[in-house]
PDB file of C-alpha atoms in Angstrom:
ATOM      1  CA  TYR U   1      29.258   9.003   9.508  1.00  0.00           C
ATOM      2  CA  VAL U   2      30.757   7.631   6.461  1.00  0.00           C
ATOM      3  CA  LYS U   3      35.125   7.287   6.533  1.00  0.00           C
ATOM      4  CA  ALA U   4      37.509   6.527   4.392  1.00  0.00           C
ATOM      5  CA  HIS U   5      41.362   4.985   4.990  1.00  0.00           C
ATOM      6  CA  ALA U   6      44.252   5.196   2.755  1.00  0.00           C
ATOM      7  CA  SER U   7      47.538   3.045   2.681  1.00  0.00           C
ATOM      8  CA  PHE U   8      50.990   3.704   0.917  1.00  0.00           C
ATOM      9  CA  SER U   9      51.695   0.634  -1.488  1.00  0.00           C
ATOM     10  CA  ALA U  10      55.230  -1.290  -1.167  1.00  0.00           C
ATOM     11  CA  CYS U  11      55.859   1.339  -4.076  1.00  0.00           C
ATOM     12  CA  SER U  12      59.310   3.584  -3.770  1.00  0.00           C
ATOM     13  CA  LEU U  13      57.500   6.352  -3.666  1.00  0.00           C
ATOM     14  CA  PRO U  14      58.027   8.314  -0.335  1.00  0.00           C
ATOM     15  CA  PRO U  15      54.975   9.307   1.753  1.00  0.00           C
ATOM     16  CA  ALA U  16      53.733  12.804   1.614  1.00  0.00           C
ATOM     17  CA  ALA U  17      50.421  14.572   2.450  1.00  0.00           C
ATOM     18  CA  ILE U  18      47.123  13.538   0.668  1.00  0.00           C
ATOM     19  CA  SER U  19      43.698  14.704   0.293  1.00  0.00           C
ATOM     20  CA  PHE U  20      40.575  13.244   0.335  1.00  0.00           C
ATOM     21  CA  LEU U  21      37.341  14.519  -2.676  1.00  0.00           C
ATOM     22  CA  TRP U  22      34.272  13.050  -1.911  1.00  0.00           C
ATOM     23  CA  ARG U  23      31.585  13.126  -4.925  1.00  0.00           C
ATOM     24  CA  GLN U  24      28.358  11.364  -5.051  1.00  0.00           C
ATOM     25  CA  VAL U  25      28.016   8.710  -8.265  1.00  0.00           C
ATOM     26  CA  SER U  26      24.315   7.922  -7.644  1.00  0.00           C
ATOM     27  CA  GLY U  27      21.140   8.444  -5.732  1.00  0.00           C
ATOM     28  CA  PRO U  28      18.607  11.037  -3.905  1.00  0.00           C
ATOM     29  CA  GLY U  29      21.012  13.836  -3.625  1.00  0.00           C
ATOM     30  CA  ILE U  30      23.190  14.392  -0.460  1.00  0.00           C
ATOM     31  CA  GLY U  31      25.974  16.907  -2.043  1.00  0.00           C
ATOM     32  CA  THR U  32      25.494  19.907   0.984  1.00  0.00           C
ATOM     33  CA  TYR U  33      27.299  16.876   3.609  1.00  0.00           C
ATOM     34  CA  LEU U  34      30.081  16.227   1.314  1.00  0.00           C
ATOM     35  CA  GLU U  35      32.814  17.758   2.887  1.00  0.00           C
ATOM     36  CA  GLU U  36      36.676  17.685   2.647  1.00  0.00           C
ATOM     37  CA  GLY U  37      38.739  15.658   4.817  1.00  0.00           C
ATOM     38  CA  SER U  38      38.695  11.409   5.428  1.00  0.00           C
ATOM     39  CA  GLN U  39      35.010  12.174   6.405  1.00  0.00           C
ATOM     40  CA  PHE U  40      31.826  13.349   6.686  1.00  0.00           C
ATOM     41  CA  TRP U  41      28.661  13.036   8.900  1.00  0.00           C
ATOM     42  CA  ILE U  42      24.745  12.838   7.428  1.00  0.00           C
ATOM     43  CA  PRO U  43      22.307  13.763  10.934  1.00  0.00           C
ATOM     44  CA  GLY U  44      19.815  11.489  11.095  1.00  0.00           C
ATOM     45  CA  GLY U  45      16.362  11.348   9.426  1.00  0.00           C
ATOM     46  CA  VAL U  46      17.614  13.652   6.875  1.00  0.00           C
ATOM     47  CA  LEU U  47      17.964  11.345   3.765  1.00  0.00           C
ATOM     48  CA  GLN U  48      15.446  10.102   1.778  1.00  0.00           C
ATOM     49  CA  ALA U  49      14.690   5.851   0.930  1.00  0.00           C
ATOM     50  CA  GLY U  50      16.734   4.984  -1.668  1.00  0.00           C
ATOM     51  CA  ILE U  51      20.427   3.627  -2.594  1.00  0.00           C
ATOM     52  CA  TYR U  52      23.092   5.515  -2.361  1.00  0.00           C
ATOM     53  CA  VAL U  53      26.400   5.233  -4.161  1.00  0.00           C
ATOM     54  CA  ILE U  54      29.271   7.548  -2.970  1.00  0.00           C
ATOM     55  CA  ALA U  55      32.854   8.046  -4.120  1.00  0.00           C
ATOM     56  CA  ALA U  56      36.336   9.039  -2.206  1.00  0.00           C
ATOM     57  CA  SER U  57      39.185   9.637  -4.389  1.00  0.00           C
ATOM     58  CA  VAL U  58      42.669  10.391  -2.909  1.00  0.00           C
ATOM     59  CA  SER U  59      45.432  11.605  -4.092  1.00  0.00           C
ATOM     60  CA  MET U  60      49.174  13.022  -3.519  1.00  0.00           C
ATOM     61  CA  ASP U  61      49.157  16.725  -2.469  1.00  0.00           C
ATOM     62  CA  ASP U  62      52.530  17.632  -4.091  1.00  0.00           C
ATOM     63  CA  ASN U  63      51.622  15.515  -7.376  1.00  0.00           C
ATOM     64  CA  PRO U  64      47.169  14.905  -8.186  1.00  0.00           C
ATOM     65  CA  LEU U  65      47.820  13.081 -10.688  1.00  0.00           C
ATOM     66  CA  VAL U  66      49.077  10.135  -8.433  1.00  0.00           C
ATOM     67  CA  MET U  67      45.643   9.315  -7.044  1.00  0.00           C
ATOM     68  CA  SER U  68      42.900   6.431  -6.408  1.00  0.00           C
ATOM     69  CA  GLU U  69      39.314   5.963  -5.895  1.00  0.00           C
ATOM     70  CA  SER U  70      36.838   3.575  -4.351  1.00  0.00           C
ATOM     71  CA  THR U  71      33.361   3.365  -4.224  1.00  0.00           C
ATOM     72  CA  TYR U  72      30.821   2.997  -1.263  1.00  0.00           C
ATOM     73  CA  THR U  73      27.065   2.009  -1.243  1.00  0.00           C
ATOM     74  CA  PHE U  74      24.659   2.296   1.272  1.00  0.00           C
ATOM     75  CA  THR U  75      20.792   2.094   1.571  1.00  0.00           C
ATOM     76  CA  VAL U  76      18.608   3.886   3.413  1.00  0.00           C
ATOM     77  CA  LEU U  77      15.244   2.123   4.355  1.00  0.00           C
ATOM     78  CA  GLN U  78      11.625   3.289   3.766  1.00  0.00           C
ATOM     79  CA  LYS U  79      10.277   4.283   7.670  1.00  0.00           C
ATOM     80  CA  GLU U  80       7.138   2.843   8.068  1.00  0.00           C
ATOM     81  CA  LEU U  81       3.635   5.428   8.413  1.00  0.00           C
ATOM     82  CA  ILE U  82       2.974   6.879  11.406  1.00  0.00           C
ATOM     83  CA  ALA U  83      -0.635   7.257  12.387  1.00  0.00           C
ATOM     84  CA  GLN U  84      -2.114   9.422  15.129  1.00  0.00           C
ATOM     85  CA  ILE U  85      -5.135  10.631  16.555  1.00  0.00           C
ATOM     86  CA  ARG U  86      -4.668  14.102  18.330  1.00  0.00           C
ATOM     87  CA  GLY U  87      -5.669  13.331  22.141  1.00  0.00           C
ATOM     88  CA  GLY U  88      -4.118  10.067  22.528  1.00  0.00           C
ATOM     89  CA  GLN U  89      -5.934   7.002  23.823  1.00  0.00           C
ATOM     90  CA  PHE U  90      -9.333   8.691  25.471  1.00  0.00           C
ATOM     91  CA  ILE U  91     -10.999  11.757  24.420  1.00  0.00           C
ATOM     92  CA  LEU U  92     -13.577  13.229  26.426  1.00  0.00           C
ATOM     93  CA  ALA U  93     -16.538  14.925  24.858  1.00  0.00           C
ATOM     94  CA  SER U  94     -19.869  16.405  25.339  1.00  0.00           C
ATOM     95  CA  ILE U  95     -23.678  16.398  23.267  1.00  0.00           C
ATOM     96  CA  ALA U  96     -22.830  20.432  23.139  1.00  0.00           C
ATOM     97  CA  GLN U  97     -20.447  20.746  21.826  1.00  0.00           C
ATOM     98  CA  ASP U  98     -19.131  19.909  17.982  1.00  0.00           C
ATOM     99  CA  ILE U  99     -17.053  16.755  18.295  1.00  0.00           C
ATOM    100  CA  LYS U 100     -13.838  16.261  16.584  1.00  0.00           C
ATOM    101  CA  ILE U 101     -11.366  13.543  16.103  1.00  0.00           C
ATOM    102  CA  ASP U 102      -8.455  14.406  14.357  1.00  0.00           C
ATOM    103  CA  ALA U 103      -5.856  12.403  12.622  1.00  0.00           C
ATOM    104  CA  SER U 104      -4.349  15.064  10.723  1.00  0.00           C
ATOM    105  CA  SER U 105      -0.847  14.649  12.742  1.00  0.00           C
ATOM    106  CA  SER U 106      -0.301  10.953  10.901  1.00  0.00           C
ATOM    107  CA  ARG U 107       2.680  10.989   8.411  1.00  0.00           C
ATOM    108  CA  ASP U 108       4.826   9.374   5.826  1.00  0.00           C
ATOM    109  CA  PRO U 109       8.868  10.342   7.851  1.00  0.00           C
ATOM    110  CA  ASP U 110      10.404   9.829   4.550  1.00  0.00           C
ATOM    111  CA  LYS U 111       8.488  12.844   3.408  1.00  0.00           C
ATOM    112  CA  PRO U 112      10.438  16.144   4.656  1.00  0.00           C
ATOM    113  CA  ALA U 113       8.442  18.215   7.092  1.00  0.00           C
ATOM    114  CA  GLY U 114       5.852  20.880   5.242  1.00  0.00           C
ATOM    115  CA  GLN U 115       5.912  18.173   2.516  1.00  0.00           C
ATOM    116  CA  GLU U 116       2.849  16.723   1.007  1.00  0.00           C
ATOM    117  CA  SER U 117       2.584  12.718   2.530  1.00  0.00           C
ATOM    118  CA  GLY U 118       0.099  12.278  -0.075  1.00  0.00           C
ATOM    119  CA  LEU U 119      -1.957   9.827   2.540  1.00  0.00           C
ATOM    120  CA  ALA U 120      -4.752   7.881   2.132  1.00  0.00           C
ATOM    121  CA  PHE U 121      -7.227   7.904   5.491  1.00  0.00           C
ATOM    122  CA  SER U 122     -10.170   5.552   6.206  1.00  0.00           C
ATOM    123  CA  TRP U 123     -12.457   5.926   9.163  1.00  0.00           C
ATOM    124  CA  SER U 124     -14.219   2.889  11.031  1.00  0.00           C
ATOM    125  CA  CYS U 125     -16.155   3.461  14.274  1.00  0.00           C
ATOM    126  CA  LYS U 126     -17.679   0.307  16.224  1.00  0.00           C
ATOM    127  CA  VAL U 127     -19.283   0.225  20.100  1.00  0.00           C
ATOM    128  CA  VAL U 128     -17.831  -2.700  22.088  1.00  0.00           C
ATOM    129  CA  ASP U 129     -19.777  -3.745  24.845  1.00  0.00           C
ATOM    130  CA  ASP U 130     -18.132  -6.855  26.629  1.00  0.00           C
ATOM    131  CA  VAL U 131     -18.699  -9.584  24.200  1.00  0.00           C
ATOM    132  CA  PHE U 132     -20.364  -7.726  21.601  1.00  0.00           C
ATOM    133  CA  SER U 133     -19.701  -5.464  18.652  1.00  0.00           C
ATOM    134  CA  SER U 134     -22.003  -3.138  16.558  1.00  0.00           C
ATOM    135  CA  PRO U 135     -21.505  -0.081  14.728  1.00  0.00           C
ATOM    136  CA  CYS U 136     -21.985   3.130  15.684  1.00  0.00           C
ATOM    137  CA  LEU U 137     -25.164   4.894  15.540  1.00  0.00           C
ATOM    138  CA  ASP U 138     -25.688   8.631  16.259  1.00  0.00           C
ATOM    139  CA  ALA U 139     -28.644  10.034  18.505  1.00  0.00           C
ATOM    140  CA  GLU U 140     -31.150   8.927  16.538  1.00  0.00           C
ATOM    141  CA  GLY U 141     -30.234   5.614  15.766  1.00  0.00           C
ATOM    142  CA  LEU U 142     -28.748   5.836  12.316  1.00  0.00           C
ATOM    143  CA  SER U 143     -25.177   4.915  11.604  1.00  0.00           C
ATOM    144  CA  ILE U 144     -23.053   7.871  11.597  1.00  0.00           C
ATOM    145  CA  GLU U 145     -21.355   9.099   8.522  1.00  0.00           C
ATOM    146  CA  LEU U 146     -17.591   8.577   8.389  1.00  0.00           C
ATOM    147  CA  THR U 147     -15.565  10.448   5.473  1.00  0.00           C
ATOM    148  CA  ASN U 148     -12.163   9.330   4.127  1.00  0.00           C
ATOM    149  CA  THR U 149     -10.650  12.941   5.487  1.00  0.00           C
ATOM    150  CA  PRO U 150      -8.308  13.226   8.049  1.00  0.00           C
ATOM    151  CA  THR U 151     -10.488  15.133  10.450  1.00  0.00           C
ATOM    152  CA  LEU U 152     -14.125  13.677  11.418  1.00  0.00           C
ATOM    153  CA  VAL U 153     -16.297  16.494  12.425  1.00  0.00           C
ATOM    154  CA  PHE U 154     -19.694  15.966  13.913  1.00  0.00           C
ATOM    155  CA  GLN U 155     -22.004  18.513  14.665  1.00  0.00           C
ATOM    156  CA  ILE U 156     -23.680  19.370  18.387  1.00  0.00           C
ATOM    157  CA  GLY U 157     -26.554  16.451  18.616  1.00  0.00           C
ATOM    158  CA  THR U 158     -25.505  14.539  16.053  1.00  0.00           C
ATOM    159  CA  LEU U 159     -23.150  11.617  18.633  1.00  0.00           C
ATOM    160  CA  GLY U 160     -25.690  10.593  21.540  1.00  0.00           C
ATOM    161  CA  VAL U 161     -24.159  10.444  25.294  1.00  0.00           C
ATOM    162  CA  THR U 162     -22.265   6.885  25.759  1.00  0.00           C
ATOM    163  CA  ASN U 163     -22.538   6.232  29.256  1.00  0.00           C
ATOM    164  CA  ASP U 164     -20.421   3.065  30.295  1.00  0.00           C
ATOM    165  CA  VAL U 165     -19.639   2.188  26.905  1.00  0.00           C
ATOM    166  CA  PRO U 166     -17.890   4.452  24.285  1.00  0.00           C
ATOM    167  CA  TYR U 167     -17.247   5.147  20.723  1.00  0.00           C
ATOM    168  CA  THR U 168     -14.019   3.562  19.088  1.00  0.00           C
ATOM    169  CA  PHE U 169     -12.933   5.241  16.142  1.00  0.00           C
ATOM    170  CA  GLU U 170     -10.074   3.620  13.844  1.00  0.00           C
ATOM    171  CA  VAL U 171      -8.286   5.882  11.434  1.00  0.00           C
ATOM    172  CA  THR U 172      -6.244   3.695   9.163  1.00  0.00           C
ATOM    173  CA  ILE U 173      -3.515   5.644   6.615  1.00  0.00           C
ATOM    174  CA  SER U 174      -2.132   4.230   3.470  1.00  0.00           C
ATOM    175  CA  LYS U 175       0.410   5.042   0.894  1.00  0.00           C
ATOM    176  CA  TYR U 176       1.159   3.182  -2.571  1.00  0.00           C
ATOM    177  CA  GLY U 177       4.251   0.755  -1.595  1.00  0.00           C
ATOM    178  CA  LYS U 178       3.857   0.972   2.344  1.00  0.00           C
ATOM    179  CA  MET U 179       2.119  -0.755   5.172  1.00  0.00           C
ATOM    180  CA  PRO U 180      -0.955   0.712   5.757  1.00  0.00           C
ATOM    181  CA  MET U 181      -0.971   2.040  10.105  1.00  0.00           C
ATOM    182  CA  SER U 182      -3.536   2.671  12.051  1.00  0.00           C
ATOM    183  CA  ALA U 183      -4.286   4.672  15.538  1.00  0.00           C
ATOM    184  CA  ARG U 184      -7.499   4.378  18.042  1.00  0.00           C
ATOM    185  CA  THR U 185      -9.064   6.424  20.055  1.00  0.00           C
ATOM    186  CA  LEU U 186     -12.801   5.826  22.705  1.00  0.00           C
ATOM    187  CA  VAL U 187     -14.594   8.440  22.840  1.00  0.00           C
ATOM    188  CA  HIS U 188     -16.974   9.046  25.827  1.00  0.00           C
ATOM    189  CA  VAL U 189     -19.811  11.239  25.114  1.00  0.00           C
ATOM    190  CA  GLN U 190     -21.563  13.304  27.860  1.00  0.00           C
ATOM    191  CA  GLU U 191     -24.251  15.452  28.674  1.00  0.00           C
ATOM    192  CA  ASP U 192     -22.382  18.592  30.661  1.00  0.00           C
ATOM    193  CA  LYS U 193     -20.142  20.772  28.366  1.00  0.00           C
ATOM    194  CA  THR U 194     -16.755  19.746  28.266  1.00  0.00           C
ATOM    195  CA  PRO U 195     -13.481  22.113  27.652  1.00  0.00           C
ATOM    196  CA  THR U 196     -11.800  20.553  24.980  1.00  0.00           C
ATOM    197  CA  THR U 197      -8.263  20.724  26.048  1.00  0.00           C
ATOM    198  CA  TYR U 198      -5.292  19.087  24.227  1.00  0.00           C
ATOM    199  CA  LEU U 199      -1.585  18.529  24.927  1.00  0.00           C
ATOM    200  CA  TRP U 200       0.930  18.615  21.933  1.00  0.00           C
ATOM    201  CA  SER U 201       4.560  18.137  21.401  1.00  0.00           C
ATOM    202  CA  LYS U 202       6.272  19.460  18.148  1.00  0.00           C
ATOM    203  CA  ASN U 203       9.022  16.830  19.296  1.00  0.00           C
ATOM    204  CA  GLY U 204       9.493  12.688  19.214  1.00  0.00           C
ATOM    205  CA  ILE U 205       6.460  10.504  18.208  1.00  0.00           C
ATOM    206  CA  MET U 206       3.715  10.166  20.078  1.00  0.00           C
ATOM    207  CA  GLY U 207       1.501   6.524  20.581  1.00  0.00           C
ATOM    208  CA  GLU U 208      -1.610   5.114  20.719  1.00  0.00           C
ATOM    209  CA  ASP U 209      -1.318   5.372  24.342  1.00  0.00           C
ATOM    210  CA  GLY U 210      -1.240   9.648  23.959  1.00  0.00           C
ATOM    211  CA  LEU U 211       2.808   9.063  25.326  1.00  0.00           C
ATOM    212  CA  ILE U 212       5.242  11.255  23.685  1.00  0.00           C
ATOM    213  CA  LYS U 213       8.726   9.299  22.878  1.00  0.00           C
TER     214      LYS U 213
END
């Protein structure tokens, strides 16, 4: 919260009741949070990144012409992009079903919920066997096609059975003016038909390990 303090000067005017008035000088709008009184409170996570300048004026109740004003400047820094793959760090899939790798929950926390984040998506896939790393191949031995979209969908039979070496998918999200962020998941593909189950929460942030904090 932001709080204003007022003290009477050494002038001969007797102390009297005073009133506080807040106004915004510059920066992204916060007018709805500027309340009457000596302080106001802004909930966490609602302000956009930027430089804010607000002013507090203090006046005498019995003589509004006797007043003083002071400004206060504060900066809200940009938050890091949040890269997420639905299902967390480990996905168990089947060659008998379409396989979906979903990073559509990735977001820019500086954008209000429901507003387009303007993110760019880039995918990579590799197979790591102890020391060696190689590109991911489909069931016919050809390089798999990766699109720059929030979600990858592989039709039935596209990906082969992984046995002991899973596919490692990594998504990198980027946006002008911000550092790119990445998330990865291991995809094990088996022959048996596997029901797809997701655990999800509307609150908190899911890390690469699948834990929600």
